[in-house]
Tab-separated table of C-alpha atoms in Angstrom:
chain	number	residue	atom	x	y	z
A	1078	UNK	CA	128.023	-50.779	51.950
A	1079	UNK	CA	127.482	-47.004	52.142
A	1080	UNK	CA	128.583	-45.234	55.336
A	1081	UNK	CA	126.830	-41.863	54.858
A	1082	UNK	CA	127.953	-39.060	57.004
A	1083	UNK	CA	125.395	-36.248	57.306
A	1084	UNK	CA	125.269	-33.219	59.196
A	1085	UNK	CA	125.377	-29.622	58.500
A	1086	UNK	CA	128.477	-27.472	57.642
A	1087	UNK	CA	130.966	-27.349	60.346
A	1088	UNK	CA	130.226	-30.567	61.780
A	1089	UNK	CA	133.337	-32.473	60.617
A	1090	UNK	CA	132.075	-34.492	57.573
A	1091	UNK	CA	134.833	-34.077	55.168
A	1092	UNK	CA	137.549	-34.344	57.549
A	1093	UNK	CA	136.025	-37.588	59.354
A	1094	UNK	CA	135.382	-39.184	55.936
A	1095	UNK	CA	139.014	-39.415	55.088
A	1096	UNK	CA	139.756	-40.630	58.412
A	1097	UNK	CA	136.998	-43.158	58.403
A	1098	UNK	CA	138.194	-44.317	54.985
A	1099	UNK	CA	141.655	-45.166	56.466
A	1100	UNK	CA	140.079	-47.184	59.092
A	1101	UNK	CA	137.479	-49.343	57.096
A	1102	UNK	CA	139.442	-52.062	54.918
A	1103	UNK	CA	138.667	-51.632	51.075
A	1104	UNK	CA	136.616	-48.393	51.200
A	1105	UNK	CA	136.512	-45.364	49.303
A	1106	UNK	CA	135.258	-41.662	49.809
A	1107	UNK	CA	132.662	-40.720	47.425
A	1108	UNK	CA	131.403	-37.015	47.875
A	1109	UNK	CA	128.076	-36.687	46.298
A	1110	UNK	CA	128.548	-32.944	46.057
A	1111	UNK	CA	130.746	-33.740	42.880
A	1112	UNK	CA	127.618	-35.050	41.584
A	1113	UNK	CA	126.048	-31.776	42.082
A	1114	UNK	CA	129.123	-30.029	40.564
A	1115	UNK	CA	128.835	-32.048	37.701
A	1116	UNK	CA	125.041	-30.745	37.265
A	1117	UNK	CA	126.237	-27.172	37.751
A	1118	UNK	CA	128.682	-27.331	34.780
A	1119	UNK	CA	125.725	-28.106	32.434
A	1120	UNK	CA	125.847	-25.239	29.691
A	1121	UNK	CA	123.482	-23.591	29.548
A	1122	UNK	CA	122.806	-24.132	33.076
A	1123	UNK	CA	119.869	-25.803	34.713
A	1124	UNK	CA	117.029	-23.687	36.279
A	1125	UNK	CA	118.533	-21.465	38.828
A	1126	UNK	CA	117.868	-22.853	42.542
A	1127	UNK	CA	119.647	-22.169	45.743
A	1128	UNK	CA	120.980	-25.726	46.215
A	1129	UNK	CA	121.753	-28.507	43.507
A	1130	UNK	CA	119.797	-30.948	45.762
A	1131	UNK	CA	116.576	-29.318	44.663
A	1132	UNK	CA	117.384	-30.389	40.951
A	1133	UNK	CA	115.428	-33.699	40.631
A	1134	UNK	CA	118.373	-35.590	38.531
A	1135	UNK	CA	120.780	-34.975	41.631
A	1136	UNK	CA	119.280	-37.469	43.861
A	1137	UNK	CA	118.929	-40.401	41.228
A	1138	UNK	CA	122.467	-39.699	39.935
A	1139	UNK	CA	123.910	-39.935	43.332
A	1140	UNK	CA	122.249	-43.390	43.863
A	1141	UNK	CA	123.423	-44.695	40.266
A	1142	UNK	CA	126.870	-43.099	40.860
A	1143	UNK	CA	127.209	-44.981	44.384
A	1144	UNK	CA	125.706	-48.354	42.791
A	1145	UNK	CA	128.161	-48.321	39.711
A	1146	UNK	CA	131.034	-47.535	41.870
A	1147	UNK	CA	130.290	-50.390	44.258
A	1148	UNK	CA	129.418	-52.886	41.517
A	1149	UNK	CA	132.875	-52.014	39.896
A	1150	UNK	CA	134.970	-51.947	43.252
A	1151	UNK	CA	132.853	-53.567	45.815
A	1152	UNK	CA	133.844	-52.762	49.518
A	1153	UNK	CA	132.392	-49.686	51.118
A	1154	UNK	CA	131.671	-46.260	50.210
A	1155	UNK	CA	132.046	-43.432	52.875
A	1156	UNK	CA	129.832	-40.599	51.579
A	1157	UNK	CA	130.018	-37.210	53.280
A	1158	UNK	CA	127.082	-35.293	52.285
A	1159	UNK	CA	124.455	-33.134	54.051
A	1160	UNK	CA	121.000	-34.137	53.403
A	1161	UNK	CA	118.400	-31.850	55.341
A	1162	UNK	CA	115.352	-32.564	53.373
A	1163	UNK	CA	113.521	-35.577	54.568
A	1164	UNK	CA	111.976	-36.427	51.253
A	1165	UNK	CA	115.300	-36.312	49.585
A	1166	UNK	CA	116.711	-38.561	52.218
A	1167	UNK	CA	113.911	-41.043	51.738
A	1168	UNK	CA	114.355	-40.727	47.812
A	1169	UNK	CA	118.141	-41.616	48.161
A	1170	UNK	CA	117.824	-44.445	50.802
A	1171	UNK	CA	114.942	-46.013	48.868
A	1172	UNK	CA	117.078	-45.866	45.781
A	1173	UNK	CA	119.878	-47.464	47.498
A	1174	UNK	CA	117.690	-50.079	49.092
A	1175	UNK	CA	116.219	-51.042	45.737
A	1176	UNK	CA	119.777	-52.109	44.698
A	1177	UNK	CA	120.291	-54.054	48.115
A	1178	UNK	CA	122.832	-51.567	48.942
A	1179	UNK	CA	123.226	-51.370	52.855
A	1180	UNK	CA	123.646	-47.830	54.499
A	1181	UNK	CA	124.940	-47.156	57.900
A	1182	UNK	CA	123.644	-43.179	58.278
A	1183	UNK	CA	125.506	-41.244	60.633
A	1184	UNK	CA	124.745	-37.657	61.595
A	1185	UNK	CA	127.624	-35.789	62.861
A	1186	UNK	CA	126.250	-33.528	65.389
A	1187	UNK	CA	127.536	-30.384	67.198
A	1188	UNK	CA	125.604	-27.566	69.109
A	1189	UNK	CA	124.852	-24.316	67.295
A	1190	UNK	CA	127.787	-22.375	69.099
A	1191	UNK	CA	130.434	-24.882	68.048
A	1192	UNK	CA	129.195	-24.984	64.465
A	1193	UNK	CA	129.375	-21.034	64.378
A	1194	UNK	CA	132.878	-21.085	65.816
A	1195	UNK	CA	134.107	-23.861	63.284
A	1196	UNK	CA	132.614	-22.123	60.060
A	1197	UNK	CA	134.165	-18.744	61.244
A	1198	UNK	CA	137.236	-20.182	62.120
A	1199	UNK	CA	137.572	-22.513	58.914
A	1200	UNK	CA	141.151	-21.914	57.941
A	1201	UNK	CA	140.504	-24.006	54.574
A	1202	UNK	CA	137.280	-22.671	53.104
A	1203	UNK	CA	137.263	-19.465	55.235
A	1204	UNK	CA	134.085	-17.928	56.962
A	1205	UNK	CA	131.037	-18.527	54.805
A	1206	UNK	CA	127.583	-16.952	55.202
A	1207	UNK	CA	126.543	-19.801	52.936
A	1208	UNK	CA	127.389	-22.231	55.225
A	1209	UNK	CA	125.915	-20.252	58.085
A	1210	UNK	CA	122.379	-20.392	56.447
A	1211	UNK	CA	122.307	-24.117	56.964
A	1212	UNK	CA	122.705	-23.907	60.719
A	1213	UNK	CA	119.023	-23.357	61.478
A	1214	UNK	CA	117.627	-25.842	58.761
A	1215	UNK	CA	119.988	-28.454	60.247
A	1216	UNK	CA	118.290	-27.542	63.654
A	1217	UNK	CA	114.817	-28.126	62.337
A	1218	UNK	CA	115.571	-31.228	60.512
A	1219	UNK	CA	117.368	-32.745	63.654
A	1220	UNK	CA	114.487	-31.698	65.816
A	1221	UNK	CA	111.846	-33.331	63.231
A	1222	UNK	CA	113.193	-36.376	61.473
A	1223	UNK	CA	117.033	-36.515	61.083
A	1224	UNK	CA	118.150	-37.723	64.522
A	1225	UNK	CA	115.536	-40.633	64.189
A	1226	UNK	CA	116.733	-41.841	60.896
A	1227	UNK	CA	120.536	-42.171	61.901
A	1228	UNK	CA	123.094	-42.776	64.320
A	1229	UNK	CA	123.977	-39.441	66.050
A	1230	UNK	CA	127.585	-39.032	66.954
A	1231	UNK	CA	128.207	-35.709	68.891
A	1232	UNK	CA	131.308	-34.186	67.574
A	1233	UNK	CA	131.056	-31.141	70.179
A	1234	UNK	CA	134.008	-32.421	72.130
A	1235	UNK	CA	135.523	-35.036	69.927
A	1236	UNK	CA	138.641	-34.778	67.775
A	1237	UNK	CA	138.146	-35.726	64.217
A	1238	UNK	CA	140.228	-39.080	65.020
A	1239	UNK	CA	137.874	-39.971	67.953
A	1240	UNK	CA	134.762	-39.418	65.648
A	1241	UNK	CA	136.168	-41.420	62.995
A	1242	UNK	CA	137.064	-44.168	65.479
A	1243	UNK	CA	133.580	-44.325	66.838
A	1244	UNK	CA	132.064	-44.653	63.353
A	1245	UNK	CA	134.649	-47.059	62.172
A	1246	UNK	CA	133.881	-49.447	65.387
A	1247	UNK	CA	130.149	-49.193	64.906
A	1248	UNK	CA	130.295	-50.159	61.333
A	1249	UNK	CA	132.726	-53.080	62.297
A	1250	UNK	CA	130.384	-54.196	65.101
């Protein structure tokens, strides 16, 4: 099984994924961003785009990486990864379905003011204009398709521990 943690930057995906992993027996965290980083390391580089998710190989490689890891280890993969383009989500989820891999898709949501404050106050990554540029695309995806496709967990007033417990309890039920 895959527990996919979606949502924009500042929603708490990375922090929550580590906490969820501790609460779900026989689970591991697989950050699909690492697949994108592998593609970014190709020399000479792939065509210049503003996001590795736009490279056609990224999406099937995420599916195949998850499939092979699950075939090898079993258990549950907790995957923190923002996917805001509906077509990309459909491609990934259809690929996982073709391999009969169940997915629990959660969106960690927070209001825009909270997200801005988290990004500006991030002591690990620091403030990031790149991360800020995804706030409006997230809001648009949330309005048009994303919140219909997932279980929404509003993290605005939750601690990361509370968020992780809610997700782990939902998966366990």
